[in-house]
Amino acid sequence: MTLRLSSRLTLVYKVIFPSAMTVGAAPMVRGAIGMTDQPLAMVSLLAVAALLVFFSWRWNGGFKTVRVEDDVLVIGNYFRTIRVPLSEIDTVTDRPYININPVTITFRQATPFGSRIHFMAPVWWVPFESHPNVRRLKRASQTGARLI
């Protein structure tokens, strides 16, 4: 049995949203280049554009797709997929007060994706409450019980 833990919107937030922010920053850069008579304004606008692009890719570009098959986490980044036993999970933390409900899984040993991964939980319309599948993953990682 398979249980999907990550949102179906992962691709949108991982690739499409940062790409749109990058394209949206282009007019800022173009406008800044035309401000040669106002160097402080030009540098400020270029800095804002650079920060916008950097943080949109930094915060969103690392999201993974995550699903559970039997006692194994299947983690992917749209190019590569790895399998990690549920017993390797050290902690599961989420931030349900943030719109996209990011979840972080920390592993006991490093995986090919590192010692921790981030993913977006599916949309959950109950404010300040973890998605039910995230709660199940937390409970399974703490007790060693089967997830599905």
PDB file of N, CA and C in Angstrom, residues 54-103:
ATOM      1  N   PHE A  54      17.186  34.747  -5.142  1.00  0.00           N
ATOM      2  CA  PHE A  54      17.931  33.815  -4.304  1.00  0.00           C
ATOM      3  C   PHE A  54      17.028  33.099  -3.310  1.00  0.00           C
ATOM      4  N   PHE A  55      16.223  33.864  -2.576  1.00  0.00           N
ATOM      5  CA  PHE A  55      15.404  33.236  -1.541  1.00  0.00           C
ATOM      6  C   PHE A  55      14.244  32.427  -2.109  1.00  0.00           C
ATOM      7  N   SER A  56      13.708  32.806  -3.256  1.00  0.00           N
ATOM      8  CA  SER A  56      12.636  31.986  -3.824  1.00  0.00           C
ATOM      9  C   SER A  56      13.172  30.615  -4.228  1.00  0.00           C
ATOM     10  N   TRP A  57      14.397  30.554  -4.766  1.00  0.00           N
ATOM     11  CA  TRP A  57      14.990  29.262  -5.096  1.00  0.00           C
ATOM     12  C   TRP A  57      15.482  28.542  -3.842  1.00  0.00           C
ATOM     13  N   ARG A  58      16.040  29.253  -2.892  1.00  0.00           N
ATOM     14  CA  ARG A  58      16.586  28.641  -1.682  1.00  0.00           C
ATOM     15  C   ARG A  58      15.495  27.984  -0.843  1.00  0.00           C
ATOM     16  N   TRP A  59      14.406  28.698  -0.648  1.00  0.00           N
ATOM     17  CA  TRP A  59      13.338  28.174   0.206  1.00  0.00           C
ATOM     18  C   TRP A  59      12.476  27.129  -0.486  1.00  0.00           C
ATOM     19  N   ASN A  60      12.278  27.246  -1.774  1.00  0.00           N
ATOM     20  CA  ASN A  60      11.355  26.345  -2.467  1.00  0.00           C
ATOM     21  C   ASN A  60      12.040  25.270  -3.291  1.00  0.00           C
ATOM     22  N   GLY A  61      13.247  25.521  -3.733  1.00  0.00           N
ATOM     23  CA  GLY A  61      13.912  24.597  -4.637  1.00  0.00           C
ATOM     24  C   GLY A  61      14.293  23.266  -4.018  1.00  0.00           C
ATOM     25  N   GLY A  62      14.352  23.187  -2.704  1.00  0.00           N
ATOM     26  CA  GLY A  62      14.771  21.954  -2.044  1.00  0.00           C
ATOM     27  C   GLY A  62      13.650  20.997  -1.682  1.00  0.00           C
ATOM     28  N   PHE A  63      12.405  21.344  -1.997  1.00  0.00           N
ATOM     29  CA  PHE A  63      11.296  20.453  -1.649  1.00  0.00           C
ATOM     30  C   PHE A  63      11.413  19.117  -2.374  1.00  0.00           C
ATOM     31  N   LYS A  64      11.074  18.062  -1.675  1.00  0.00           N
ATOM     32  CA  LYS A  64      11.099  16.707  -2.218  1.00  0.00           C
ATOM     33  C   LYS A  64       9.683  16.153  -2.288  1.00  0.00           C
ATOM     34  N   THR A  65       9.509  15.132  -3.099  1.00  0.00           N
ATOM     35  CA  THR A  65       8.265  14.366  -3.083  1.00  0.00           C
ATOM     36  C   THR A  65       8.490  13.193  -2.136  1.00  0.00           C
ATOM     37  N   VAL A  66       7.486  12.887  -1.335  1.00  0.00           N
ATOM     38  CA  VAL A  66       7.634  11.829  -0.333  1.00  0.00           C
ATOM     39  C   VAL A  66       6.368  10.973  -0.315  1.00  0.00           C
ATOM     40  N   ARG A  67       6.582   9.671  -0.317  1.00  0.00           N
ATOM     41  CA  ARG A  67       5.477   8.732  -0.134  1.00  0.00           C
ATOM     42  C   ARG A  67       5.994   7.553   0.676  1.00  0.00           C
ATOM     43  N   VAL A  68       5.079   6.812   1.239  1.00  0.00           N
ATOM     44  CA  VAL A  68       5.440   5.639   2.044  1.00  0.00           C
ATOM     45  C   VAL A  68       4.925   4.407   1.335  1.00  0.00           C
ATOM     46  N   GLU A  69       5.808   3.432   1.165  1.00  0.00           N
ATOM     47  CA  GLU A  69       5.435   2.124   0.631  1.00  0.00           C
ATOM     48  C   GLU A  69       5.871   1.091   1.659  1.00  0.00           C
ATOM     49  N   ASP A  70       4.929   0.444   2.272  1.00  0.00           N
ATOM     50  CA  ASP A  70       5.188  -0.513   3.352  1.00  0.00           C
ATOM     51  C   ASP A  70       5.978   0.174   4.465  1.00  0.00           C
ATOM     52  N   ASP A  71       7.207  -0.227   4.723  1.00  0.00           N
ATOM     53  CA  ASP A  71       8.019   0.376   5.793  1.00  0.00           C
ATOM     54  C   ASP A  71       9.169   1.207   5.228  1.00  0.00           C
ATOM     55  N   VAL A  72       8.960   1.780   4.053  1.00  0.00           N
ATOM     56  CA  VAL A  72      10.019   2.517   3.378  1.00  0.00           C
ATOM     57  C   VAL A  72       9.505   3.877   2.926  1.00  0.00           C
ATOM     58  N   LEU A  73      10.300   4.925   3.160  1.00  0.00           N
ATOM     59  CA  LEU A  73      10.019   6.245   2.594  1.00  0.00           C
ATOM     60  C   LEU A  73      10.618   6.281   1.195  1.00  0.00           C
ATOM     61  N   VAL A  74       9.828   6.693   0.220  1.00  0.00           N
ATOM     62  CA  VAL A  74      10.320   6.869  -1.139  1.00  0.00           C
ATOM     63  C   VAL A  74      10.404   8.373  -1.367  1.00  0.00           C
ATOM     64  N   ILE A  75      11.628   8.874  -1.524  1.00  0.00           N
ATOM     65  CA  ILE A  75      11.884  10.306  -1.598  1.00  0.00           C
ATOM     66  C   ILE A  75      12.430  10.623  -2.977  1.00  0.00           C
ATOM     67  N   GLY A  76      11.887  11.671  -3.603  1.00  0.00           N
ATOM     68  CA  GLY A  76      12.348  12.040  -4.935  1.00  0.00           C
ATOM     69  C   GLY A  76      12.465  13.538  -5.106  1.00  0.00           C
ATOM     70  N   ASN A  77      13.225  13.925  -6.137  1.00  0.00           N
ATOM     71  CA  ASN A  77      13.351  15.342  -6.470  1.00  0.00           C
ATOM     72  C   ASN A  77      13.045  15.586  -7.946  1.00  0.00           C
ATOM     73  N   TYR A  78      12.316  14.695  -8.577  1.00  0.00           N
ATOM     74  CA  TYR A  78      11.918  14.716  -9.982  1.00  0.00           C
ATOM     75  C   TYR A  78      13.032  14.271 -10.920  1.00  0.00           C
ATOM     76  N   PHE A  79      14.240  14.033 -10.414  1.00  0.00           N
ATOM     77  CA  PHE A  79      15.328  13.514 -11.225  1.00  0.00           C
ATOM     78  C   PHE A  79      15.839  12.197 -10.666  1.00  0.00           C
ATOM     79  N   ARG A  80      15.728  12.041  -9.382  1.00  0.00           N
ATOM     80  CA  ARG A  80      16.285  10.889  -8.685  1.00  0.00           C
ATOM     81  C   ARG A  80      15.337  10.480  -7.569  1.00  0.00           C
ATOM     82  N   THR A  81      15.243   9.178  -7.327  1.00  0.00           N
ATOM     83  CA  THR A  81      14.395   8.653  -6.262  1.00  0.00           C
ATOM     84  C   THR A  81      15.231   7.729  -5.386  1.00  0.00           C
ATOM     85  N   ILE A  82      15.061   7.882  -4.075  1.00  0.00           N
ATOM     86  CA  ILE A  82      15.759   7.000  -3.141  1.00  0.00           C
ATOM     87  C   ILE A  82      14.747   6.366  -2.199  1.00  0.00           C
ATOM     88  N   ARG A  83      15.157   5.280  -1.577  1.00  0.00           N
ATOM     89  CA  ARG A  83      14.314   4.575  -0.613  1.00  0.00           C
ATOM     90  C   ARG A  83      15.051   4.544   0.723  1.00  0.00           C
ATOM     91  N   VAL A  84      14.344   4.965   1.770  1.00  0.00           N
ATOM     92  CA  VAL A  84      14.932   5.020   3.109  1.00  0.00           C
ATOM     93  C   VAL A  84      13.973   4.304   4.072  1.00  0.00           C
ATOM     94  N   PRO A  85      14.473   3.347   4.862  1.00  0.00           N
ATOM     95  CA  PRO A  85      13.590   2.671   5.821  1.00  0.00           C
ATOM     96  C   PRO A  85      13.023   3.666   6.839  1.00  0.00           C
ATOM     97  N   LEU A  86      11.780   3.462   7.234  1.00  0.00           N
ATOM     98  CA  LEU A  86      11.161   4.326   8.242  1.00  0.00           C
ATOM     99  C   LEU A  86      11.942   4.306   9.555  1.00  0.00           C
ATOM    100  N   SER A  87      12.642   3.213   9.819  1.00  0.00           N
ATOM    101  CA  SER A  87      13.412   3.112  11.062  1.00  0.00           C
ATOM    102  C   SER A  87      14.578   4.094  11.100  1.00  0.00           C
ATOM    103  N   GLU A  88      14.948   4.681   9.958  1.00  0.00           N
ATOM    104  CA  GLU A  88      16.046   5.651   9.901  1.00  0.00           C
ATOM    105  C   GLU A  88      15.600   7.068  10.270  1.00  0.00           C
ATOM    106  N   ILE A  89      14.290   7.278  10.459  1.00  0.00           N
ATOM    107  CA  ILE A  89      13.796   8.618  10.806  1.00  0.00           C
ATOM    108  C   ILE A  89      14.137   8.925  12.256  1.00  0.00           C
ATOM    109  N   ASP A  90      14.773  10.074  12.451  1.00  0.00           N
ATOM    110  CA  ASP A  90      15.093  10.530  13.803  1.00  0.00           C
ATOM    111  C   ASP A  90      13.982  11.441  14.322  1.00  0.00           C
ATOM    112  N   THR A  91      13.690  12.522  13.593  1.00  0.00           N
ATOM    113  CA  THR A  91      12.616  13.441  14.009  1.00  0.00           C
ATOM    114  C   THR A  91      11.813  13.903  12.797  1.00  0.00           C
ATOM    115  N   VAL A  92      10.589  14.274  13.076  1.00  0.00           N
ATOM    116  CA  VAL A  92       9.706  14.871  12.072  1.00  0.00           C
ATOM    117  C   VAL A  92       9.160  16.150  12.673  1.00  0.00           C
ATOM    118  N   THR A  93       9.402  17.265  12.018  1.00  0.00           N
ATOM    119  CA  THR A  93       8.877  18.551  12.492  1.00  0.00           C
ATOM    120  C   THR A  93       8.122  19.222  11.365  1.00  0.00           C
ATOM    121  N   ASP A  94       7.084  19.921  11.726  1.00  0.00           N
ATOM    122  CA  ASP A  94       6.333  20.683  10.723  1.00  0.00           C
ATOM    123  C   ASP A  94       5.977  22.045  11.293  1.00  0.00           C
ATOM    124  N   ARG A  95       5.563  22.920  10.408  1.00  0.00           N
ATOM    125  CA  ARG A  95       5.159  24.265  10.794  1.00  0.00           C
ATOM    126  C   ARG A  95       3.772  24.527  10.187  1.00  0.00           C
ATOM    127  N   PRO A  96       2.725  24.069  10.864  1.00  0.00           N
ATOM    128  CA  PRO A  96       1.380  24.183  10.295  1.00  0.00           C
ATOM    129  C   PRO A  96       0.865  25.614  10.242  1.00  0.00           C
ATOM    130  N   TYR A  97       1.540  26.547  10.888  1.00  0.00           N
ATOM    131  CA  TYR A  97       1.106  27.940  10.879  1.00  0.00           C
ATOM    132  C   TYR A  97       1.584  28.671   9.627  1.00  0.00           C
ATOM    133  N   ILE A  98       2.425  28.015   8.811  1.00  0.00           N
ATOM    134  CA  ILE A  98       2.858  28.592   7.534  1.00  0.00           C
ATOM    135  C   ILE A  98       1.972  28.017   6.440  1.00  0.00           C
ATOM    136  N   ASN A  99       1.582  28.848   5.513  1.00  0.00           N
ATOM    137  CA  ASN A  99       0.633  28.508   4.466  1.00  0.00           C
ATOM    138  C   ASN A  99       0.918  27.170   3.782  1.00  0.00           C
ATOM    139  N   ILE A 100       2.156  26.915   3.366  1.00  0.00           N
ATOM    140  CA  ILE A 100       2.448  25.702   2.601  1.00  0.00           C
ATOM    141  C   ILE A 100       2.732  24.487   3.478  1.00  0.00           C
ATOM    142  N   ASN A 101       2.704  24.653   4.784  1.00  0.00           N
ATOM    143  CA  ASN A 101       2.898  23.570   5.746  1.00  0.00           C
ATOM    144  C   ASN A 101       4.154  22.751   5.454  1.00  0.00           C
ATOM    145  N   PRO A 102       5.331  23.371   5.551  1.00  0.00           N
ATOM    146  CA  PRO A 102       6.566  22.626   5.294  1.00  0.00           C
ATOM    147  C   PRO A 102       6.865  21.627   6.414  1.00  0.00           C
ATOM    148  N   VAL A 103       7.380  20.472   6.014  1.00  0.00           N
ATOM    149  CA  VAL A 103       7.713  19.394   6.950  1.00  0.00           C
ATOM    150  C   VAL A 103       9.192  19.062   6.763  1.00  0.00           C
TER     151      VAL A 103
END
